[in-house]
């Protein structure tokens, strides 16, 4: 198992305690859920089954996106992305859920 850092400023430290797989599963589920929540708040009218609706700016809630950006959601998503354990079976879906809101935050129409 790999050590889990609890403090983002302590990346790379190997003296942190190791967690068992159930804690790691819980963390991956929490990170994935948080990414989906950020995406759902940013684009509340989009249908996850329809990829073409996600590409349109008409589905974005610009007020919510601006608030999320003002309160550091983009930075928090990047820190969360760094916490994804690449060896975990949920790594791909968790990283995808965290990257989707970042794509919205970086659109030129949002600024």
PDB file of N, CA, C and O in Angstrom, residues 18 34 39 80:
ATOM      1  N   UNK A  18      -0.377   4.561   6.935  1.00  0.00           N
ATOM      2  CA  UNK A  18      -1.050   3.950   5.800  1.00  0.00           C
ATOM      3  C   UNK A  18      -2.494   3.649   6.162  1.00  0.00           C
ATOM      4  O   UNK A  18      -2.813   3.344   7.305  1.00  0.00           O
ATOM      5  N   UNK A  34     -17.586  14.479  -5.018  1.00  0.00           N
ATOM      6  CA  UNK A  34     -17.368  15.919  -4.943  1.00  0.00           C
ATOM      7  C   UNK A  34     -17.179  16.517  -6.331  1.00  0.00           C
ATOM      8  O   UNK A  34     -17.706  17.584  -6.639  1.00  0.00           O
ATOM      9  N   UNK A  39     -19.591  19.627 -10.836  1.00  0.00           N
ATOM     10  CA  UNK A  39     -20.057  19.641 -12.221  1.00  0.00           C
ATOM     11  C   UNK A  39     -21.568  19.883 -12.267  1.00  0.00           C
ATOM     12  O   UNK A  39     -22.049  20.665 -13.089  1.00  0.00           O
ATOM     13  N   UNK A  80      -7.545  17.828  -4.978  1.00  0.00           N
ATOM     14  CA  UNK A  80      -8.260  16.550  -4.955  1.00  0.00           C
ATOM     15  C   UNK A  80      -7.729  15.616  -6.034  1.00  0.00           C
ATOM     16  O   UNK A  80      -7.576  14.410  -5.805  1.00  0.00           O
TER      17      UNK A  80
END
